[in-house]
mmCIF file of C-alpha atoms in Angstrom:
data_model
loop_
_atom_site.group_PDB
_atom_site.id
_atom_site.type_symbol
_atom_site.label_atom_id
_atom_site.label_comp_id
_atom_site.label_asym_id
_atom_site.label_seq_id
_atom_site.Cartn_x
_atom_site.Cartn_y
_atom_site.Cartn_z
ATOM 1 C CA MET A 1 -13.570 35.892 -2.344
ATOM 2 C CA THR A 2 -10.840 36.987 -4.766
ATOM 3 C CA PHE A 3 -8.298 36.697 -1.942
ATOM 4 C CA LEU A 4 -9.314 33.065 -1.332
ATOM 5 C CA ARG A 5 -9.018 32.187 -5.029
ATOM 6 C CA THR A 6 -5.492 33.591 -5.038
ATOM 7 C CA ALA A 7 -4.366 32.392 -1.611
ATOM 8 C CA LEU A 8 -5.625 28.799 -1.666
ATOM 9 C CA PRO A 9 -3.572 27.618 -4.669
ATOM 10 C CA LEU A 10 -0.503 29.344 -3.215
ATOM 11 C CA LEU A 11 -0.978 27.674 0.179
ATOM 12 C CA ALA A 12 -1.498 24.293 -1.474
ATOM 13 C CA ALA A 13 1.677 24.711 -3.542
ATOM 14 C CA LEU A 14 3.658 25.507 -0.398
ATOM 15 C CA ALA A 15 2.136 22.669 1.642
ATOM 16 C CA ILE A 16 2.705 19.826 -0.838
ATOM 17 C CA PRO A 17 6.556 19.855 -0.730
ATOM 18 C CA ALA A 18 6.451 20.147 3.063
ATOM 19 C CA LEU A 19 4.098 17.170 3.271
ATOM 20 C CA ALA A 20 6.323 15.129 0.966
ATOM 21 C CA GLN A 21 9.369 15.909 3.118
ATOM 22 C CA ALA A 22 7.502 14.971 6.295
ATOM 23 C CA GLN A 23 6.594 11.563 4.857
ATOM 24 C CA GLU A 24 10.083 10.846 3.469
ATOM 25 C CA ALA A 25 11.965 8.746 5.995
ATOM 26 C CA PRO A 26 15.700 9.319 6.492
ATOM 27 C CA ARG A 27 18.053 6.650 5.174
ATOM 28 C CA PRO A 28 19.360 4.218 7.777
ATOM 29 C CA GLU A 29 22.719 5.232 9.245
ATOM 30 C CA LEU A 30 24.279 1.917 8.177
ATOM 31 C CA LEU A 31 23.438 2.672 4.546
ATOM 32 C CA ASN A 32 24.826 6.200 4.873
ATOM 33 C CA ARG A 33 28.110 4.788 6.216
ATOM 34 C CA LEU A 34 28.348 2.471 3.216
ATOM 35 C CA THR A 35 27.677 5.174 0.624
ATOM 36 C CA ASP A 36 30.015 7.623 2.379
ATOM 37 C CA CYS A 37 32.923 5.299 1.512
ATOM 38 C CA ARG A 38 32.719 6.484 -2.125
ATOM 39 C CA ALA A 39 34.125 9.856 -1.105
ATOM 40 C CA MET A 40 37.454 8.377 -0.017
ATOM 41 C CA THR A 41 40.243 8.921 -2.545
ATOM 42 C CA ASP A 42 42.820 6.493 -1.143
ATOM 43 C CA PRO A 43 41.978 3.035 -2.619
ATOM 44 C CA ALA A 44 43.126 1.113 0.469
ATOM 45 C CA ALA A 45 41.144 3.353 2.832
ATOM 46 C CA ARG A 46 38.075 3.131 0.563
ATOM 47 C CA LEU A 47 38.274 -0.688 0.468
ATOM 48 C CA SER A 48 38.675 -0.851 4.237
ATOM 49 C CA CYS A 49 35.703 1.510 4.662
ATOM 50 C CA TYR A 50 33.543 -0.630 2.333
ATOM 51 C CA ASP A 51 34.546 -3.848 4.099
ATOM 52 C CA THR A 52 33.676 -2.406 7.518
ATOM 53 C CA ALA A 53 30.395 -0.842 6.358
ATOM 54 C CA VAL A 54 29.264 -3.950 4.459
ATOM 55 C CA GLU A 55 29.996 -6.206 7.443
ATOM 56 C CA ALA A 56 27.976 -3.906 9.738
ATOM 57 C CA LEU A 57 25.065 -3.767 7.273
ATOM 58 C CA ASP A 58 25.141 -7.537 6.738
ATOM 59 C CA ALA A 59 25.192 -8.209 10.500
ATOM 60 C CA ALA A 60 22.270 -5.815 11.065
ATOM 61 C CA GLU A 61 20.265 -7.532 8.315
ATOM 62 C CA ARG A 62 20.955 -10.999 9.749
ATOM 63 C CA GLN A 63 19.824 -9.807 13.211
ATOM 64 C CA GLY A 64 16.652 -8.241 11.834
ATOM 65 C CA GLU A 65 17.659 -4.667 12.667
ATOM 66 C CA VAL A 66 17.581 -3.763 8.976
ATOM 67 C CA VAL A 67 15.121 -5.250 6.493
ATOM 68 C CA VAL A 68 15.876 -5.245 2.792
ATOM 69 C CA VAL A 69 12.978 -5.644 0.349
ATOM 70 C CA ASP A 70 12.892 -5.331 -3.406
ATOM 71 C CA ARG A 71 10.238 -3.587 -5.476
ATOM 72 C CA ALA A 72 8.427 -6.876 -6.257
ATOM 73 C CA GLN A 73 8.093 -7.625 -2.526
ATOM 74 C CA VAL A 74 6.744 -4.114 -1.905
ATOM 75 C CA ARG A 75 4.172 -4.553 -4.701
ATOM 76 C CA GLU A 76 3.067 -7.928 -3.318
ATOM 77 C CA SER A 77 2.773 -6.504 0.214
ATOM 78 C CA ARG A 78 0.764 -3.532 -1.045
ATOM 79 C CA ARG A 79 -1.555 -5.910 -2.893
ATOM 80 C CA ALA A 80 -1.985 -8.165 0.155
ATOM 81 C CA LEU A 81 -2.750 -5.143 2.352
ATOM 82 C CA PHE A 82 -5.085 -3.487 -0.171
ATOM 83 C CA GLY A 83 -8.106 -2.104 1.642
ATOM 84 C CA PHE A 84 -6.451 -1.617 5.031
ATOM 85 C CA GLU A 85 -5.356 1.752 6.351
ATOM 86 C CA MET A 86 -1.669 1.356 7.022
ATOM 87 C CA PRO A 87 0.714 3.567 8.946
ATOM 88 C CA SER A 88 3.246 5.352 6.784
ATOM 89 C CA LEU A 89 6.130 2.918 6.620
ATOM 90 C CA PRO A 90 8.991 3.932 4.343
ATOM 91 C CA ALA A 91 9.072 0.576 2.520
ATOM 92 C CA PHE A 92 5.319 0.536 1.915
ATOM 93 C CA GLY A 93 4.422 4.226 1.958
ATOM 94 C CA ARG A 94 6.804 5.561 -0.683
ATOM 95 C CA VAL A 95 5.607 4.995 -4.232
ATOM 96 C CA THR A 96 8.218 5.737 -6.867
ATOM 97 C CA ALA A 97 6.341 4.654 -9.972
ATOM 98 C CA ALA A 98 2.687 4.815 -10.970
ATOM 99 C CA GLU A 99 2.581 1.058 -11.567
ATOM 100 C CA ASP A 100 3.512 0.438 -7.908
ATOM 101 C CA GLU A 101 0.272 2.000 -6.654
ATOM 102 C CA VAL A 102 -2.448 -0.601 -6.167
ATOM 103 C CA SER A 103 -5.774 0.809 -7.337
ATOM 104 C CA SER A 104 -7.696 -2.447 -7.670
ATOM 105 C CA VAL A 105 -7.472 -6.154 -6.934
ATOM 106 C CA GLU A 106 -8.937 -8.947 -9.021
ATOM 107 C CA THR A 107 -9.563 -12.365 -7.510
ATOM 108 C CA THR A 108 -12.443 -14.810 -7.100
ATOM 109 C CA LEU A 109 -15.176 -15.355 -4.556
ATOM 110 C CA THR A 110 -14.750 -18.184 -2.052
ATOM 111 C CA ARG A 111 -18.118 -17.625 -0.385
ATOM 112 C CA ALA A 112 -20.559 -14.905 0.578
ATOM 113 C CA SER A 113 -23.047 -14.823 3.423
ATOM 114 C CA ARG A 114 -25.354 -12.308 5.010
ATOM 115 C CA GLY A 115 -24.375 -10.856 8.355
ATOM 116 C CA GLY A 116 -26.782 -10.216 11.224
ATOM 117 C CA ASP A 117 -27.494 -6.767 9.796
ATOM 118 C CA GLY A 118 -28.586 -8.263 6.450
ATOM 119 C CA LYS A 119 -25.518 -6.999 4.601
ATOM 120 C CA TRP A 120 -23.174 -9.261 2.677
ATOM 121 C CA VAL A 121 -19.812 -10.513 3.917
ATOM 122 C CA PHE A 122 -17.535 -11.634 1.084
ATOM 123 C CA ARG A 123 -14.636 -14.053 1.528
ATOM 124 C CA LEU A 124 -12.223 -13.974 -1.382
ATOM 125 C CA ALA A 125 -9.659 -16.426 -2.733
ATOM 126 C CA ASP A 126 -6.782 -14.110 -1.786
ATOM 127 C CA GLY A 127 -7.722 -14.585 1.902
ATOM 128 C CA SER A 128 -9.346 -11.182 2.355
ATOM 129 C CA THR A 129 -12.787 -10.579 3.855
ATOM 130 C CA TRP A 130 -14.885 -7.591 2.805
ATOM 131 C CA ARG A 131 -18.169 -6.350 4.290
ATOM 132 C CA GLN A 132 -20.914 -4.480 2.440
ATOM 133 C CA ILE A 133 -21.373 -1.016 3.925
ATOM 134 C CA ASP A 134 -24.067 0.429 1.698
ATOM 135 C CA SER A 135 -27.706 -0.600 2.007
ATOM 136 C CA GLU A 136 -28.439 -1.192 -1.667
ATOM 137 C CA SER A 137 -29.558 -4.609 -2.890
ATOM 138 C CA VAL A 138 -26.958 -6.492 -4.853
ATOM 139 C CA PHE A 139 -27.678 -9.470 -7.082
ATOM 140 C CA PHE A 140 -24.767 -11.720 -7.983
ATOM 141 C CA SER A 141 -23.877 -15.342 -8.534
ATOM 142 C CA ASN A 142 -23.015 -16.562 -5.037
ATOM 143 C CA ARG A 143 -20.773 -19.364 -6.243
ATOM 144 C CA GLU A 144 -17.183 -20.164 -5.493
ATOM 145 C CA GLY A 145 -15.016 -18.947 -8.362
ATOM 146 C CA THR A 146 -17.151 -15.945 -9.316
ATOM 147 C CA GLU A 147 -14.836 -13.205 -10.571
ATOM 148 C CA VAL A 148 -14.436 -10.282 -8.164
ATOM 149 C CA ARG A 149 -12.869 -6.870 -8.616
ATOM 150 C CA VAL A 150 -12.338 -4.465 -5.721
ATOM 151 C CA ARG A 151 -11.287 -0.932 -6.633
ATOM 152 C CA ARG A 152 -10.546 2.281 -4.815
ATOM 153 C CA ALA A 153 -13.389 4.760 -4.891
ATOM 154 C CA SER A 154 -13.749 8.327 -3.679
ATOM 155 C CA MET A 155 -12.858 9.509 -0.186
ATOM 156 C CA GLY A 156 -11.007 6.352 0.840
ATOM 157 C CA SER A 157 -13.845 3.958 0.127
ATOM 158 C CA PHE A 158 -13.861 0.774 -1.980
ATOM 159 C CA MET A 159 -16.266 -0.657 -4.532
ATOM 160 C CA MET A 160 -16.651 -4.383 -5.302
ATOM 161 C CA THR A 161 -18.051 -5.894 -8.484
ATOM 162 C CA LEU A 162 -18.955 -9.590 -8.483
ATOM 163 C CA GLY A 163 -19.226 -10.970 -11.995
ATOM 164 C CA SER A 164 -21.510 -8.558 -13.833
ATOM 165 C CA SER A 165 -23.303 -7.234 -10.722
ATOM 166 C CA ARG A 166 -23.608 -3.576 -9.884
ATOM 167 C CA ALA A 167 -20.800 -2.271 -7.700
ATOM 168 C CA VAL A 168 -21.335 -2.540 -3.951
ATOM 169 C CA ARG A 169 -19.551 -0.306 -1.431
ATOM 170 C CA VAL A 170 -17.372 -2.386 0.908
ATOM 171 C CA ARG A 171 -14.724 -2.152 3.613
ATOM 172 C CA ARG A 172 -12.054 -4.702 4.367
ATOM 173 C CA ASP A 173 -12.361 -6.694 7.600
ATOM 174 C CA GLN A 174 -9.521 -9.204 7.201
#
């Protein structure tokens, strides 16, 4: 037992940097070529290197081989995809600041109806559809415009609050 108490924190400390490295995607070669130009000391050679690298990067972006997104676009995409399990994509998987992580979404109810299993299906103003997955009764104002908050809960689940109702466990369908 003492061995486990000592070994587990050590194993976790060793595994976390390895996991972070595995999830970190390499920079695109076109970007590396551009940044490598800084190392050139001859001004004419450096300018020529920049011109060539920028033209290649610009052409790749125009052809859709490289996609450039800013932090605001990443935040909006993360918000729109909130509730879905996504593959680890470098643009959407890497979070550099705590405010970039989406932990909840606030919107309004468009409509709610009961499915064939008697559980609620919620359609929200942001275009998402969520399905009740617990079997508890939930009482809420089933009116368009009712305030809704969906938040992350434990073990990858999500909880929805409609107005002042109790939280209901949900999963995202659309």
